[in-house]
Amino acid sequence: MILYGKVVADKLSDEIIEEVKELNQNGVYPKLVIIRVGKNESDLSYERGALKRAEKLGIKAEVLELPNDISQDEFINCLDKVNKDSSVHGILIFRPLPKQIDENIIKNYINPKKDVDCMSPHNVAKLMEGDKTGFSPCTPSAVIEILKHYNIELKGKNVVVIGRSMVVGKPLSMLLLNEDATVTICHSKTQDLKEITKRADIVIVAIGRAKYLNKEYIREGTIVIDVGINVDNVGNLCGDVDFDDIKEIVSAVTPVPGGVGAVTNTILFKNLIKACKK
Ligand code: NAP
């Protein structure tokens, strides 16, 4: 089975549209501000997708574009204005930020109530505690939504997550734990990775290495979720999984493009509605 993301995003979008209508009837107009420093191509591509999705959902989304050489203090001033603007319910800051701006400082400045991509330590702590009043980060939540949509049981299952970044691997592992999965987190220093992944019911890869995971890593019937977004040696978009190599032996796999990435920006707006209601 191929686990397409579009059907999941469409279903979530229908729910969001209904919620937006209800909020509008009460005089509330959900609004997202995207803060982008410079013109990084992958940021611009994500931004285009998010703006298109916002329009479809009837949500206001604005981009605050800041110059590449902006100082940390100036950045904080701009963020502070958006934090305080009562017409704004959610803020997304594209990362990584340029070198002169320390993300470890900025993450403490974003208003936790508007932190729809879970950058603030406040929301990260809630995620660790399994406290659902915070915001969970978009990509890990997209993985969970896909698994749930396709009725893939997580309770008691052996799930191996490859990658331990704060954007994907670590928060995703916490979300899986909250779903009662037995989670193993692997990374670049993991020994005998193939032995570990071969014991898994579900393997989730988020390492940023084009077509890395092949059939040597999995046993027959495994479910594979590919979070990676890479460009292969002929310039095509591909995941961290060698899709053609594994497709005959897995029981289900997400494609790239059209898998996890297709759901991520819808989660952003799901979180925005949550912020709005709060
Ligand atoms: P990252 O910050 O570079 O982290 C990569 C992680 O993978 C690290 O924990 C690293 O281990 C581990 N790793 C690297 N090579 C490995 C190997 N050979 N074996 C085992 N582990 C290895 O990347 P990221 O931000 O988490 O993103 C990962 C991928 O997901 C990228 O392709 C990115 O483009 C994609 N992504 C997709 C979405 C989406 O919406 N679909 C969103 C965000 C990111 P160490 O910690 O030991 O270095």
mmCIF file of C-alpha atoms and ligand atoms in Angstrom:
data_model
loop_
_atom_site.group_PDB
_atom_site.id
_atom_site.type_symbol
_atom_site.label_atom_id
_atom_site.label_comp_id
_atom_site.label_asym_id
_atom_site.label_seq_id
_atom_site.Cartn_x
_atom_site.Cartn_y
_atom_site.Cartn_z
ATOM 1 C CA MET A 1 0.000 0.000 0.000
ATOM 2 C CA ILE A 2 1.239 3.456 -0.851
ATOM 3 C CA LEU A 3 0.428 5.917 1.912
ATOM 4 C CA TYR A 4 -0.389 9.085 -0.014
ATOM 5 C CA GLY A 5 -0.380 12.317 1.985
ATOM 6 C CA LYS A 6 -2.869 14.222 -0.161
ATOM 7 C CA VAL A 7 -5.934 12.319 1.057
ATOM 8 C CA VAL A 8 -4.866 12.977 4.653
ATOM 9 C CA ALA A 9 -4.291 16.687 3.957
ATOM 10 C CA ASP A 10 -7.659 16.949 2.164
ATOM 11 C CA LYS A 11 -9.533 15.383 5.072
ATOM 12 C CA LEU A 12 -7.815 17.666 7.599
ATOM 13 C CA SER A 13 -8.471 20.654 5.324
ATOM 14 C CA ASP A 14 -12.211 19.930 5.227
ATOM 15 C CA GLU A 15 -12.270 19.919 9.023
ATOM 16 C CA ILE A 16 -10.264 23.155 9.186
ATOM 17 C CA ILE A 17 -12.566 24.907 6.673
ATOM 18 C CA GLU A 18 -15.551 24.134 8.901
ATOM 19 C CA GLU A 19 -13.724 25.457 11.956
ATOM 20 C CA VAL A 20 -12.703 28.643 10.124
ATOM 21 C CA LYS A 21 -16.347 29.258 9.167
ATOM 22 C CA GLU A 22 -17.400 28.876 12.778
ATOM 23 C CA LEU A 23 -14.674 31.242 13.994
ATOM 24 C CA ASN A 24 -15.596 33.786 11.292
ATOM 25 C CA GLN A 25 -19.228 33.666 12.439
ATOM 26 C CA ASN A 26 -17.961 34.691 15.865
ATOM 27 C CA GLY A 27 -15.975 37.564 14.374
ATOM 28 C CA VAL A 28 -12.592 35.804 14.623
ATOM 29 C CA TYR A 29 -10.348 35.704 11.538
ATOM 30 C CA PRO A 30 -7.393 33.306 11.978
ATOM 31 C CA LYS A 31 -4.128 34.840 10.851
ATOM 32 C CA LEU A 32 -0.639 33.397 10.431
ATOM 33 C CA VAL A 33 2.561 35.407 10.031
ATOM 34 C CA ILE A 34 5.534 33.706 8.416
ATOM 35 C CA ILE A 35 8.879 35.296 9.299
ATOM 36 C CA ARG A 36 11.485 34.682 6.616
ATOM 37 C CA VAL A 37 15.049 36.005 6.662
ATOM 38 C CA GLY A 38 16.551 36.193 3.162
ATOM 39 C CA LYS A 39 15.401 34.235 0.142
ATOM 40 C CA ASN A 40 16.395 30.623 0.765
ATOM 41 C CA GLU A 41 14.869 28.470 -2.024
ATOM 42 C CA SER A 42 13.512 25.752 0.272
ATOM 43 C CA ASP A 43 11.906 28.424 2.521
ATOM 44 C CA LEU A 44 10.340 30.056 -0.539
ATOM 45 C CA SER A 45 9.028 26.735 -1.762
ATOM 46 C CA TYR A 46 7.474 25.894 1.644
ATOM 47 C CA GLU A 47 6.076 29.445 1.810
ATOM 48 C CA ARG A 48 4.384 29.149 -1.595
ATOM 49 C CA GLY A 49 2.730 25.898 -0.487
ATOM 50 C CA ALA A 50 1.625 27.407 2.838
ATOM 51 C CA LEU A 51 0.152 30.555 1.217
ATOM 52 C CA LYS A 52 -1.723 28.458 -1.331
ATOM 53 C CA ARG A 53 -3.069 26.190 1.412
ATOM 54 C CA ALA A 54 -4.080 29.226 3.533
ATOM 55 C CA GLU A 55 -6.086 30.645 0.635
ATOM 56 C CA LYS A 56 -7.860 27.334 0.148
ATOM 57 C CA LEU A 57 -8.723 27.217 3.850
ATOM 58 C CA GLY A 58 -9.942 30.818 4.012
ATOM 59 C CA ILE A 59 -7.137 31.776 6.391
ATOM 60 C CA LYS A 60 -5.123 34.994 6.300
ATOM 61 C CA ALA A 61 -1.379 34.419 5.955
ATOM 62 C CA GLU A 62 1.230 37.149 5.677
ATOM 63 C CA VAL A 63 4.966 36.985 5.107
ATOM 64 C CA LEU A 64 7.355 39.230 7.002
ATOM 65 C CA GLU A 65 10.480 39.215 4.849
ATOM 66 C CA LEU A 66 13.602 40.418 6.628
ATOM 67 C CA PRO A 67 17.032 41.172 5.125
ATOM 68 C CA ASN A 68 19.757 38.526 5.346
ATOM 69 C CA ASP A 69 22.042 40.868 7.312
ATOM 70 C CA ILE A 70 19.449 41.803 9.963
ATOM 71 C CA SER A 71 20.974 41.975 13.465
ATOM 72 C CA GLN A 72 19.708 39.808 16.299
ATOM 73 C CA ASP A 73 18.307 42.845 18.155
ATOM 74 C CA GLU A 74 16.432 44.045 15.078
ATOM 75 C CA PHE A 75 15.061 40.544 14.551
ATOM 76 C CA ILE A 76 13.850 40.425 18.162
ATOM 77 C CA ASN A 77 12.166 43.844 17.717
ATOM 78 C CA CYS A 78 10.293 42.599 14.656
ATOM 79 C CA LEU A 79 9.290 39.370 16.392
ATOM 80 C CA ASP A 80 8.117 41.322 19.399
ATOM 81 C CA LYS A 81 5.749 43.403 17.250
ATOM 82 C CA VAL A 82 4.186 40.236 15.798
ATOM 83 C CA ASN A 83 4.042 38.665 19.287
ATOM 84 C CA LYS A 84 2.036 41.658 20.514
ATOM 85 C CA ASP A 85 -0.199 42.100 17.460
ATOM 86 C CA SER A 86 -3.600 40.857 18.626
ATOM 87 C CA SER A 87 -4.771 40.214 15.044
ATOM 88 C CA VAL A 88 -2.049 37.529 14.679
ATOM 89 C CA HIS A 89 -2.757 34.064 16.128
ATOM 90 C CA GLY A 90 0.221 32.065 14.870
ATOM 91 C CA ILE A 91 3.868 32.660 13.955
ATOM 92 C CA LEU A 92 6.156 30.477 11.863
ATOM 93 C CA ILE A 93 9.858 31.351 11.794
ATOM 94 C CA PHE A 94 11.862 29.700 9.027
ATOM 95 C CA ARG A 95 14.974 27.948 10.322
ATOM 96 C CA PRO A 96 17.916 27.780 10.201
ATOM 97 C CA LEU A 97 18.346 31.503 10.808
ATOM 98 C CA PRO A 98 21.482 33.303 9.537
ATOM 99 C CA LYS A 99 24.634 32.946 11.652
ATOM 100 C CA GLN A 100 24.355 36.327 13.436
ATOM 101 C CA ILE A 101 20.998 35.272 14.950
ATOM 102 C CA ASP A 102 21.139 32.670 17.703
ATOM 103 C CA GLU A 103 18.174 30.327 17.450
ATOM 104 C CA ASN A 104 18.681 29.307 21.084
ATOM 105 C CA ILE A 105 17.939 32.896 22.076
ATOM 106 C CA ILE A 106 15.112 33.488 19.611
ATOM 107 C CA LYS A 107 13.202 30.370 20.671
ATOM 108 C CA ASN A 108 12.725 32.003 24.090
ATOM 109 C CA TYR A 109 11.234 35.153 22.538
ATOM 110 C CA ILE A 110 8.454 33.652 20.445
ATOM 111 C CA ASN A 111 5.107 33.953 22.231
ATOM 112 C CA PRO A 112 4.320 30.329 23.258
ATOM 113 C CA LYS A 113 0.620 30.954 22.594
ATOM 114 C CA LYS A 114 1.388 31.762 18.937
ATOM 115 C CA ASP A 115 4.140 29.184 18.518
ATOM 116 C CA VAL A 116 2.361 26.968 15.971
ATOM 117 C CA ASP A 117 5.521 25.059 14.962
ATOM 118 C CA CYS A 118 6.661 24.236 18.530
ATOM 119 C CA MET A 119 9.863 26.267 18.654
ATOM 120 C CA SER A 120 9.482 27.597 22.206
ATOM 121 C CA PRO A 121 10.956 25.479 25.055
ATOM 122 C CA HIS A 122 7.565 25.967 26.724
ATOM 123 C CA ASN A 123 5.831 23.900 24.027
ATOM 124 C CA VAL A 124 8.724 21.437 23.754
ATOM 125 C CA ALA A 125 8.349 20.751 27.492
ATOM 126 C CA LYS A 126 4.603 20.158 27.056
ATOM 127 C CA LEU A 127 5.391 17.702 24.282
ATOM 128 C CA MET A 128 7.793 15.827 26.575
ATOM 129 C CA GLU A 129 5.161 15.704 29.304
ATOM 130 C CA GLY A 130 2.456 14.492 26.925
ATOM 131 C CA ASP A 131 0.506 17.674 27.762
ATOM 132 C CA LYS A 132 -1.734 18.242 24.756
ATOM 133 C CA THR A 133 -2.430 21.925 25.521
ATOM 134 C CA GLY A 134 0.731 22.947 23.637
ATOM 135 C CA PHE A 135 1.538 22.763 19.927
ATOM 136 C CA SER A 136 3.265 19.762 18.466
ATOM 137 C CA PRO A 137 5.684 20.366 15.593
ATOM 138 C CA CYS A 138 4.258 20.093 12.088
ATOM 139 C CA THR A 139 6.356 17.371 10.428
ATOM 140 C CA PRO A 140 6.246 14.853 13.325
ATOM 141 C CA SER A 141 2.501 15.477 13.672
ATOM 142 C CA ALA A 142 2.078 14.890 9.927
ATOM 143 C CA VAL A 143 3.642 11.428 10.379
ATOM 144 C CA ILE A 144 1.213 10.593 13.186
ATOM 145 C CA GLU A 145 -1.778 11.850 11.157
ATOM 146 C CA ILE A 146 -0.775 9.634 8.205
ATOM 147 C CA LEU A 147 -0.408 6.556 10.413
ATOM 148 C CA LYS A 148 -3.780 7.222 12.043
ATOM 149 C CA HIS A 149 -5.530 7.942 8.748
ATOM 150 C CA TYR A 150 -4.451 4.565 7.338
ATOM 151 C CA ASN A 151 -5.440 2.788 10.581
ATOM 152 C CA ILE A 152 -1.899 1.689 11.335
ATOM 153 C CA GLU A 153 -1.791 0.501 14.933
ATOM 154 C CA LEU A 154 0.939 2.070 17.075
ATOM 155 C CA LYS A 155 0.063 0.669 20.490
ATOM 156 C CA GLY A 156 2.757 -1.790 21.573
ATOM 157 C CA LYS A 157 4.428 -1.755 18.145
ATOM 158 C CA ASN A 158 8.170 -1.659 17.681
ATOM 159 C CA VAL A 159 8.848 1.662 15.975
ATOM 160 C CA VAL A 160 12.364 2.641 14.941
ATOM 161 C CA VAL A 161 12.976 6.331 14.267
ATOM 162 C CA ILE A 162 16.187 7.115 12.393
ATOM 163 C CA GLY A 163 17.243 10.724 13.065
ATOM 164 C CA ARG A 164 17.251 12.685 16.339
ATOM 165 C CA SER A 165 16.893 16.325 15.273
ATOM 166 C CA MET A 166 14.667 18.727 17.202
ATOM 167 C CA VAL A 167 12.680 19.319 14.001
ATOM 168 C CA VAL A 168 11.769 15.698 13.332
ATOM 169 C CA GLY A 169 13.355 12.733 15.157
ATOM 170 C CA LYS A 170 13.156 13.721 18.840
ATOM 171 C CA PRO A 171 9.658 15.247 18.911
ATOM 172 C CA LEU A 172 8.350 12.461 16.689
ATOM 173 C CA SER A 173 9.692 9.879 19.128
ATOM 174 C CA MET A 174 7.788 11.589 21.943
ATOM 175 C CA LEU A 175 4.553 11.648 19.942
ATOM 176 C CA LEU A 176 4.967 7.925 19.181
ATOM 177 C CA LEU A 177 5.591 7.203 22.849
ATOM 178 C CA ASN A 178 2.405 9.116 23.678
ATOM 179 C CA GLU A 179 0.627 6.693 21.320
ATOM 180 C CA ASP A 180 2.002 3.734 23.348
ATOM 181 C CA ALA A 181 4.530 2.614 20.729
ATOM 182 C CA THR A 182 7.823 1.064 21.846
ATOM 183 C CA VAL A 183 10.280 3.531 20.356
ATOM 184 C CA THR A 184 13.940 3.110 19.433
ATOM 185 C CA ILE A 185 15.791 6.260 18.343
ATOM 186 C CA CYS A 186 18.771 5.777 16.013
ATOM 187 C CA HIS A 187 21.312 8.285 14.703
ATOM 188 C CA SER A 188 24.617 8.561 12.887
ATOM 189 C CA LYS A 189 26.562 6.858 15.706
ATOM 190 C CA THR A 190 24.158 3.911 16.041
ATOM 191 C CA GLN A 191 25.881 0.566 15.643
ATOM 192 C CA ASP A 192 24.316 -2.315 13.706
ATOM 193 C CA LEU A 193 21.503 -0.134 12.388
ATOM 194 C CA LYS A 194 20.359 -2.853 9.979
ATOM 195 C CA GLU A 195 19.880 -5.308 12.858
ATOM 196 C CA ILE A 196 17.749 -2.770 14.728
ATOM 197 C CA THR A 197 15.582 -1.757 11.764
ATOM 198 C CA LYS A 198 15.025 -5.384 10.770
ATOM 199 C CA ARG A 199 13.295 -6.006 14.099
ATOM 200 C CA ALA A 200 10.907 -3.073 13.646
ATOM 201 C CA ASP A 201 7.232 -3.149 12.755
ATOM 202 C CA ILE A 202 7.483 0.442 11.543
ATOM 203 C CA VAL A 203 10.631 2.284 10.393
ATOM 204 C CA ILE A 204 10.550 6.073 10.135
ATOM 205 C CA VAL A 205 13.512 7.709 8.396
ATOM 206 C CA ALA A 206 14.459 11.388 8.783
ATOM 207 C CA ILE A 207 18.155 11.679 8.039
ATOM 208 C CA GLY A 208 18.486 13.782 4.901
ATOM 209 C CA ARG A 209 20.378 11.155 2.851
ATOM 210 C CA ALA A 210 18.979 10.453 -0.605
ATOM 211 C CA LYS A 211 17.675 6.864 -1.040
ATOM 212 C CA TYR A 212 19.701 5.635 1.962
ATOM 213 C CA LEU A 213 17.300 3.028 3.328
ATOM 214 C CA ASN A 214 17.164 0.009 1.017
ATOM 215 C CA LYS A 215 15.889 -3.542 1.402
ATOM 216 C CA GLU A 216 18.960 -4.563 3.396
ATOM 217 C CA TYR A 217 17.482 -2.593 6.318
ATOM 218 C CA ILE A 218 14.029 -4.082 6.465
ATOM 219 C CA ARG A 219 12.233 -7.363 6.680
ATOM 220 C CA GLU A 220 9.174 -8.365 4.728
ATOM 221 C CA GLY A 221 5.957 -6.644 5.781
ATOM 222 C CA THR A 222 7.537 -3.617 7.475
ATOM 223 C CA ILE A 223 5.761 -0.251 7.279
ATOM 224 C CA VAL A 224 8.122 2.509 6.163
ATOM 225 C CA ILE A 225 7.576 6.247 6.584
ATOM 226 C CA ASP A 226 9.944 8.457 4.615
ATOM 227 C CA VAL A 227 10.343 11.982 5.998
ATOM 228 C CA GLY A 228 13.387 12.901 3.891
ATOM 229 C CA ILE A 229 13.314 15.539 1.190
ATOM 230 C CA ASN A 230 16.427 15.350 -0.970
ATOM 231 C CA VAL A 231 17.546 15.761 -4.553
ATOM 232 C CA ASP A 232 19.033 12.660 -6.216
ATOM 233 C CA ASN A 233 22.068 12.624 -8.524
ATOM 234 C CA VAL A 234 19.939 13.409 -11.590
ATOM 235 C CA GLY A 235 18.206 16.335 -9.913
ATOM 236 C CA ASN A 236 14.896 14.673 -8.985
ATOM 237 C CA LEU A 237 13.207 15.079 -5.614
ATOM 238 C CA CYS A 238 13.537 11.930 -3.512
ATOM 239 C CA GLY A 239 13.287 10.717 0.052
ATOM 240 C CA ASP A 240 15.668 8.967 2.444
ATOM 241 C CA VAL A 241 14.219 5.664 1.229
ATOM 242 C CA ASP A 242 15.120 3.822 -1.956
ATOM 243 C CA PHE A 243 11.458 3.441 -2.886
ATOM 244 C CA ASP A 244 11.948 1.166 -5.920
ATOM 245 C CA ASP A 245 14.256 -1.154 -3.990
ATOM 246 C CA ILE A 246 11.893 -1.700 -1.058
ATOM 247 C CA LYS A 247 8.442 -1.381 -2.598
ATOM 248 C CA GLU A 248 8.031 -5.126 -3.214
ATOM 249 C CA ILE A 249 8.800 -6.208 0.346
ATOM 250 C CA VAL A 250 7.189 -3.548 2.544
ATOM 251 C CA SER A 251 3.533 -3.708 3.501
ATOM 252 C CA ALA A 252 3.136 0.072 3.241
ATOM 253 C CA VAL A 253 5.339 3.063 2.392
ATOM 254 C CA THR A 254 4.963 6.829 1.964
ATOM 255 C CA PRO A 255 6.089 8.266 -1.376
ATOM 256 C CA VAL A 256 8.344 11.313 -1.860
ATOM 257 C CA PRO A 257 7.018 13.658 -3.083
ATOM 258 C CA GLY A 258 3.387 13.205 -2.071
ATOM 259 C CA GLY A 259 3.814 11.623 1.372
ATOM 260 C CA VAL A 260 4.692 13.323 4.678
ATOM 261 C CA GLY A 261 5.563 16.638 2.999
ATOM 262 C CA ALA A 262 2.047 16.871 1.564
ATOM 263 C CA VAL A 263 0.557 16.922 5.065
ATOM 264 C CA THR A 264 3.026 19.163 6.938
ATOM 265 C CA ASN A 265 1.629 22.587 6.055
ATOM 266 C CA THR A 266 -1.948 21.510 6.769
ATOM 267 C CA ILE A 267 -0.860 20.685 10.338
ATOM 268 C CA LEU A 268 0.474 24.233 10.602
ATOM 269 C CA PHE A 269 -3.062 25.519 9.995
ATOM 270 C CA LYS A 270 -4.583 22.916 12.313
ATOM 271 C CA ASN A 271 -2.299 24.333 15.016
ATOM 272 C CA LEU A 272 -3.266 27.882 14.002
ATOM 273 C CA ILE A 273 -6.944 27.079 14.595
ATOM 274 C CA LYS A 274 -6.006 25.637 17.994
ATOM 275 C CA ALA A 275 -4.147 28.879 18.823
ATOM 276 C CA CYS A 276 -7.104 30.904 17.637
ATOM 277 C CA LYS A 277 -9.597 29.005 19.778
ATOM 278 C CA LYS A 278 -7.378 29.402 22.826
HETATM 279 P P1 NAP B 1 19.117 16.991 10.477
HETATM 280 O O1 NAP B 1 18.892 18.068 11.466
HETATM 281 O O2 NAP B 1 20.277 17.068 9.544
HETATM 282 O O3 NAP B 1 19.215 15.618 11.294
HETATM 283 C C1 NAP B 1 19.523 14.417 10.654
HETATM 284 C C2 NAP B 1 19.522 13.310 11.655
HETATM 285 O O4 NAP B 1 19.819 12.104 10.966
HETATM 286 C C3 NAP B 1 20.594 13.453 12.744
HETATM 287 O O5 NAP B 1 20.053 13.059 13.980
HETATM 288 C C4 NAP B 1 21.698 12.481 12.289
HETATM 289 O O6 NAP B 1 22.411 11.882 13.354
HETATM 290 C C5 NAP B 1 20.904 11.420 11.581
HETATM 291 N N1 NAP B 1 21.684 10.750 10.555
HETATM 292 C C6 NAP B 1 22.342 11.311 9.517
HETATM 293 N N2 NAP B 1 22.928 10.358 8.773
HETATM 294 C C7 NAP B 1 22.617 9.181 9.334
HETATM 295 C C8 NAP B 1 22.929 7.833 9.020
HETATM 296 N N3 NAP B 1 23.685 7.513 7.974
HETATM 297 N N4 NAP B 1 22.439 6.865 9.815
HETATM 298 C C9 NAP B 1 21.670 7.149 10.896
HETATM 299 N N5 NAP B 1 21.350 8.418 11.234
HETATM 300 C C10 NAP B 1 21.814 9.423 10.470
HETATM 301 O O7 NAP B 1 17.836 16.806 9.536
HETATM 302 P P2 NAP B 1 16.278 17.058 9.839
HETATM 303 O O8 NAP B 1 15.999 18.513 9.888
HETATM 304 O O9 NAP B 1 15.836 16.186 10.958
HETATM 305 O O10 NAP B 1 15.644 16.514 8.479
HETATM 306 C C11 NAP B 1 15.794 15.167 8.104
HETATM 307 C C12 NAP B 1 15.194 14.983 6.722
HETATM 308 O O11 NAP B 1 13.804 15.291 6.778
HETATM 309 C C13 NAP B 1 15.768 15.905 5.657
HETATM 310 O O12 NAP B 1 15.786 15.227 4.407
HETATM 311 C C14 NAP B 1 14.774 17.038 5.596
HETATM 312 O O13 NAP B 1 14.762 17.682 4.318
HETATM 313 C C15 NAP B 1 13.495 16.294 5.818
HETATM 314 N N6 NAP B 1 12.386 17.125 6.338
HETATM 315 C C16 NAP B 1 11.187 16.919 5.786
HETATM 316 C C17 NAP B 1 10.093 17.636 6.231
HETATM 317 C C18 NAP B 1 8.740 17.349 5.633
HETATM 318 O O14 NAP B 1 7.818 18.129 5.798
HETATM 319 N N7 NAP B 1 8.570 16.208 4.963
HETATM 320 C C19 NAP B 1 10.251 18.600 7.228
HETATM 321 C C20 NAP B 1 11.515 18.753 7.828
HETATM 322 C C21 NAP B 1 12.577 18.007 7.362
HETATM 323 P P3 NAP B 1 23.349 12.729 14.394
HETATM 324 O O15 NAP B 1 22.385 13.381 15.340
HETATM 325 O O16 NAP B 1 24.165 11.684 15.033
HETATM 326 O O17 NAP B 1 24.105 13.700 13.555
#
